[in-house]
Amino acid sequence: MGGHVDLGESADTALRREAAEELGLTDFTPERLDCYVFESARERELVFSYRCTFDGEIRPSAETDGGRFWSIEEIRSHLGLDLFTPNFENEFHRLFGHLL
């Protein structure tokens, strides 16, 4: 899941808004993992990474094109094949590089 912070909004507020819009999540406790600047030839953005444990129904919206869960093994086998965005691959390596 990803989204952008609206003018005057905190990253935590944007996270809750996007989680509700994209996944139907409203009652969860996020844990901030990282905050950094991602830069590519195309863009530069401030990234806030979170995780949470949620024991309820996840309802992906049309905005997520139905959504899908991937195992670490599936992600690992598709890295570098131009399936994922550069942002995602960078994020994955930052947070889960120890699993590679």
XYZ file of N, CA, C and O in Angstrom:
400
model
N 0.841 -1.157 0.000
C 0.000 0.000 0.000
C 0.893 1.228 0.000
O 1.944 1.239 0.610
N 0.476 2.246 -0.666
C 1.233 3.490 -0.675
C 0.303 4.657 -0.914
O -0.839 4.484 -1.343
N 0.766 5.824 -0.593
C -0.053 7.013 -0.796
C 0.769 8.254 -0.574
O 1.973 8.184 -0.301
N 0.115 9.377 -0.710
C 0.780 10.660 -0.539
C 0.132 11.438 0.594
O -1.063 11.313 0.841
N 0.959 12.238 1.251
C 0.499 13.085 2.341
C -0.120 14.333 1.739
O 0.488 14.991 0.898
N -1.339 14.648 2.152
C -2.013 15.857 1.681
C -1.476 17.083 2.414
O -0.933 16.966 3.525
N -1.637 18.240 1.821
C -1.212 19.497 2.424
C -1.822 19.645 3.814
O -3.030 19.464 3.991
N -0.994 19.910 4.819
C -1.457 20.102 6.182
C -1.689 18.815 6.958
O -2.119 18.853 8.110
N -1.382 17.681 6.364
C -1.637 16.380 6.976
C -0.315 15.794 7.486
O 0.721 15.957 6.856
N -0.343 15.095 8.598
C 0.852 14.406 9.085
C 0.982 13.061 8.371
O 0.004 12.550 7.811
N 2.178 12.476 8.423
C 2.379 11.164 7.812
C 1.493 10.119 8.488
O 0.930 9.243 7.822
N 1.344 10.205 9.804
C 0.499 9.246 10.519
C -0.964 9.366 10.108
O -1.655 8.357 9.942
N -1.448 10.586 9.926
C -2.830 10.793 9.488
C -3.012 10.278 8.064
O -4.019 9.629 7.749
N -2.036 10.545 7.198
C -2.107 10.060 5.812
C -2.118 8.536 5.785
O -2.859 7.933 5.002
N -1.319 7.909 6.639
C -1.303 6.447 6.710
C -2.695 5.907 7.028
O -3.189 5.005 6.359
N -3.345 6.472 8.026
C -4.683 5.995 8.421
C -5.711 6.240 7.318
O -6.555 5.390 7.043
N -5.617 7.388 6.654
C -6.540 7.694 5.554
C -6.345 6.712 4.406
O -7.308 6.122 3.895
N -5.094 6.513 4.004
C -4.804 5.611 2.890
C -5.167 4.164 3.229
O -5.679 3.436 2.381
N -4.886 3.733 4.458
C -5.229 2.362 4.863
C -6.735 2.135 4.805
O -7.197 1.076 4.378
N -7.502 3.133 5.204
C -8.963 3.018 5.141
C -9.429 3.003 3.686
O -10.258 2.175 3.299
N -8.892 3.916 2.872
C -9.303 4.011 1.465
C -8.921 2.777 0.657
O -9.712 2.277 -0.142
N -7.700 2.291 0.835
C -7.179 1.228 -0.028
C -7.445 -0.185 0.492
O -7.570 -1.111 -0.307
N -7.508 -0.346 1.822
C -7.631 -1.693 2.379
C -8.815 -1.881 3.325
O -9.042 -2.986 3.818
N -9.522 -0.805 3.633
C -10.639 -0.892 4.559
C -10.210 -1.040 6.009
O -11.006 -1.422 6.859
N -8.956 -0.735 6.332
C -8.450 -0.843 7.702
C -8.739 0.441 8.468
O -8.403 1.525 8.005
N -9.340 0.305 9.645
C -9.625 1.498 10.439
C -9.137 1.385 11.875
O -8.884 2.395 12.506
N -9.000 0.191 12.406
C -8.610 0.031 13.805
C -7.329 -0.794 13.873
O -7.369 -2.014 13.953
N -6.192 -0.110 13.815
C -4.909 -0.793 13.835
C -3.873 0.099 14.491
O -4.065 1.308 14.602
N -2.787 -0.500 14.930
C -1.701 0.244 15.575
C -0.459 0.134 14.704
O 0.165 -0.928 14.642
N -0.115 1.221 14.020
C 1.064 1.171 13.144
C 2.365 1.338 13.929
O 2.395 1.967 14.985
N 3.423 0.764 13.393
C 4.766 0.937 13.929
C 5.626 1.513 12.813
O 5.767 0.896 11.756
N 6.187 2.702 13.027
C 7.043 3.300 12.002
C 8.375 2.568 11.974
O 9.033 2.404 12.984
N 8.769 2.136 10.772
C 10.013 1.400 10.597
C 11.155 2.281 10.131
O 12.299 2.096 10.530
N 10.849 3.224 9.249
C 11.920 3.990 8.620
C 11.349 5.276 8.031
O 10.143 5.369 7.770
N 12.207 6.220 7.836
C 11.869 7.472 7.153
C 13.131 7.890 6.411
O 14.200 7.993 7.012
N 13.018 8.095 5.098
C 14.197 8.415 4.290
C 13.749 9.090 2.988
O 12.568 9.112 2.661
N 14.709 9.605 2.256
C 14.444 10.210 0.950
C 14.795 9.190 -0.127
O 15.914 8.659 -0.152
N 13.823 8.887 -0.985
C 14.057 8.021 -2.141
C 14.230 8.918 -3.359
O 13.435 9.832 -3.573
N 15.260 8.654 -4.140
C 15.504 9.473 -5.320
C 15.855 8.584 -6.506
O 16.662 7.664 -6.387
N 15.211 8.867 -7.622
C 15.516 8.169 -8.872
C 15.636 9.232 -9.957
O 15.482 10.417 -9.693
N 15.862 8.800 -11.174
C 15.940 9.742 -12.295
C 14.599 10.436 -12.512
O 14.542 11.526 -13.070
N 13.536 9.820 -12.065
C 12.187 10.330 -12.305
C 11.625 11.175 -11.165
O 10.843 12.084 -11.374
N 11.991 10.847 -9.907
C 11.344 11.510 -8.781
C 12.225 11.533 -7.549
O 13.222 10.832 -7.460
N 11.795 12.346 -6.612
C 12.419 12.424 -5.292
C 11.290 12.565 -4.299
O 10.446 13.458 -4.430
N 11.255 11.672 -3.292
C 10.171 11.745 -2.330
C 10.627 11.312 -0.948
O 11.551 10.513 -0.815
N 9.956 11.868 0.043
C 10.182 11.501 1.429
C 9.290 10.298 1.731
O 8.081 10.354 1.533
N 9.897 9.202 2.179
C 9.176 7.944 2.392
C 9.106 7.631 3.882
O 10.106 7.708 4.590
N 7.914 7.288 4.342
C 7.690 6.800 5.695
C 7.223 5.352 5.567
O 6.236 5.090 4.895
N 7.934 4.429 6.189
C 7.574 3.010 6.128
C 6.993 2.579 7.467
O 7.548 2.892 8.521
N 5.895 1.838 7.395
C 5.214 1.347 8.593
C 4.924 -0.136 8.452
O 4.902 -0.678 7.356
N 4.612 -0.752 9.575
C 4.065 -2.100 9.569
C 3.035 -2.184 10.684
O 3.034 -1.381 11.614
N 2.156 -3.168 10.555
C 1.201 -3.431 11.624
C 0.743 -4.875 11.520
O 0.888 -5.507 10.475
N 0.208 -5.373 12.605
C -0.432 -6.678 12.618
C -1.922 -6.412 12.689
O -2.374 -5.606 13.509
N -2.673 -7.062 11.826
C -4.112 -6.822 11.759
C -4.826 -8.156 11.677
O -4.519 -8.980 10.811
N -5.745 -8.377 12.587
C -6.490 -9.622 12.628
C -7.956 -9.315 12.323
O -8.803 -9.301 13.200
N -8.207 -9.026 11.085
C -9.556 -8.687 10.652
C -9.650 -8.804 9.148
O -8.705 -9.234 8.480
N -10.782 -8.412 8.625
C -10.999 -8.497 7.182
C -10.284 -7.355 6.464
O -10.394 -6.199 6.855
N -9.556 -7.704 5.424
C -8.914 -6.710 4.558
C -9.742 -6.651 3.288
O -10.016 -7.667 2.664
N -10.166 -5.431 2.928
C -11.032 -5.243 1.767
C -10.345 -4.310 0.763
O -10.574 -3.100 0.777
N -9.500 -4.871 -0.121
C -8.828 -4.021 -1.115
C -9.838 -3.288 -1.998
O -10.831 -3.866 -2.435
N -9.583 -2.031 -2.227
C -10.469 -1.211 -3.056
C -10.095 -1.338 -4.524
O -9.061 -1.916 -4.878
N -10.921 -0.753 -5.370
C -10.629 -0.714 -6.808
C -9.316 0.032 -7.059
O -8.616 -0.237 -8.034
N -8.965 0.955 -6.165
C -7.721 1.724 -6.293
C -6.500 0.796 -6.273
O -5.477 1.093 -6.876
N -6.600 -0.328 -5.581
C -5.489 -1.280 -5.519
C -5.629 -2.376 -6.566
O -4.865 -3.336 -6.571
N -6.608 -2.256 -7.436
C -6.852 -3.240 -8.498
C -7.059 -4.634 -7.916
O -6.572 -5.632 -8.440
N -7.749 -4.693 -6.777
C -8.059 -5.973 -6.155
C -7.036 -6.453 -5.148
O -7.337 -7.232 -4.279
N -5.833 -5.988 -5.269
C -4.788 -6.364 -4.319
C -4.367 -7.811 -4.435
O -4.996 -8.616 -5.113
N -3.288 -8.120 -3.764
C -2.769 -9.482 -3.759
C -1.712 -9.588 -2.677
O -0.991 -8.636 -2.411
N -1.625 -10.720 -2.031
C -0.570 -10.982 -1.061
C 0.533 -11.782 -1.730
O 0.266 -12.692 -2.506
N 1.775 -11.414 -1.428
C 2.940 -12.086 -1.982
C 3.764 -12.660 -0.839
O 3.958 -12.004 0.182
N 4.304 -13.843 -1.034
C 5.244 -14.400 -0.057
C 6.612 -13.747 -0.298
O 6.877 -13.211 -1.382
N 7.461 -13.819 0.702
C 8.829 -13.301 0.558
C 9.525 -14.016 -0.607
O 10.223 -13.390 -1.400
N 9.297 -15.311 -0.747
C 9.924 -16.076 -1.823
C 9.460 -15.587 -3.196
O 10.269 -15.492 -4.129
N 8.163 -15.293 -3.335
C 7.653 -14.772 -4.613
C 8.272 -13.423 -4.941
O 8.668 -13.174 -6.081
N 8.341 -12.559 -3.947
C 8.942 -11.240 -4.169
C 10.397 -11.415 -4.572
O 10.855 -10.852 -5.572
N 11.124 -12.180 -3.804
C 12.554 -12.398 -4.069
C 12.781 -12.894 -5.498
O 13.685 -12.425 -6.187
N 11.946 -13.804 -5.963
C 12.148 -14.370 -7.305
C 11.775 -13.407 -8.423
O 12.147 -13.622 -9.577
N 11.067 -12.328 -8.109
C 10.670 -11.355 -9.137
C 11.453 -10.042 -9.080
O 11.231 -9.157 -9.905
N 12.364 -9.907 -8.119
C 13.178 -8.690 -8.037
C 14.063 -8.578 -9.274
O 14.587 -9.569 -9.770
N 14.187 -7.359 -9.775
C 15.056 -7.110 -10.918
C 14.473 -7.495 -12.264
O 15.170 -7.426 -13.277
N 13.209 -7.892 -12.296
C 12.584 -8.310 -13.561
C 11.639 -7.250 -14.124
O 10.847 -7.543 -15.015
N 11.713 -6.028 -13.620
C 10.858 -4.911 -14.049
C 9.375 -5.156 -13.791
O 8.525 -4.596 -14.462
N 9.077 -6.000 -12.814
C 7.691 -6.209 -12.405
C 7.303 -5.198 -11.338
O 6.202 -4.662 -11.359
N 8.223 -4.922 -10.423
C 7.986 -3.982 -9.331
C 8.544 -2.606 -9.681
O 9.436 -2.482 -10.513
N 8.028 -1.589 -9.009
C 8.553 -0.242 -9.212
C 9.929 -0.122 -8.563
O 10.239 -0.866 -7.617
N 10.760 0.812 -9.032
C 12.051 1.038 -8.367
C 11.861 1.401 -6.894
O 12.658 0.991 -6.049
N 10.793 2.150 -6.583
C 10.518 2.522 -5.190
C 10.333 1.267 -4.339
O 10.883 1.158 -3.253
N 9.514 0.321 -4.835
C 9.257 -0.896 -4.078
C 10.530 -1.702 -3.889
O 10.818 -2.175 -2.786
N 11.298 -1.874 -4.944
C 12.518 -2.672 -4.831
C 13.500 -2.040 -3.848
O 14.123 -2.741 -3.043
N 13.617 -0.717 -3.877
C 14.472 -0.021 -2.924
C 13.972 -0.260 -1.504
O 14.755 -0.574 -0.600
N 12.687 -0.107 -1.296
C 12.076 -0.303 0.024
C 12.293 -1.739 0.513
O 12.641 -1.971 1.670
N 12.077 -2.686 -0.353
C 12.250 -4.086 0.018
C 13.685 -4.353 0.453
O 13.927 -4.990 1.482
N 14.648 -3.877 -0.321
C 16.053 -4.081 0.027
C 16.400 -3.389 1.351
O 17.155 -3.939 2.153
N 15.861 -2.203 1.576
C 16.130 -1.469 2.825
C 15.619 -2.226 4.033
O 16.311 -2.316 5.054
N 14.395 -2.709 3.936
C 13.742 -3.311 5.100
C 13.960 -4.818 5.222
O 13.932 -5.355 6.329
N 14.147 -5.501 4.097
C 14.211 -6.956 4.141
C 15.468 -7.528 3.482
O 15.511 -8.714 3.166
N 16.459 -6.674 3.248
C 17.683 -7.131 2.601
C 18.343 -8.288 3.325
O 18.978 -9.134 2.709
N 18.160 -8.351 4.625
C 18.745 -9.445 5.412
C 18.119 -10.802 5.072
O 18.669 -11.837 5.402
N 16.969 -10.776 4.372
C 16.306 -12.021 3.982
C 16.746 -12.504 2.605
O 16.319 -13.580 2.169
N 17.546 -11.703 1.915
C 17.947 -12.072 0.549
C 19.099 -12.999 0.503
O 19.871 -13.398 1.019
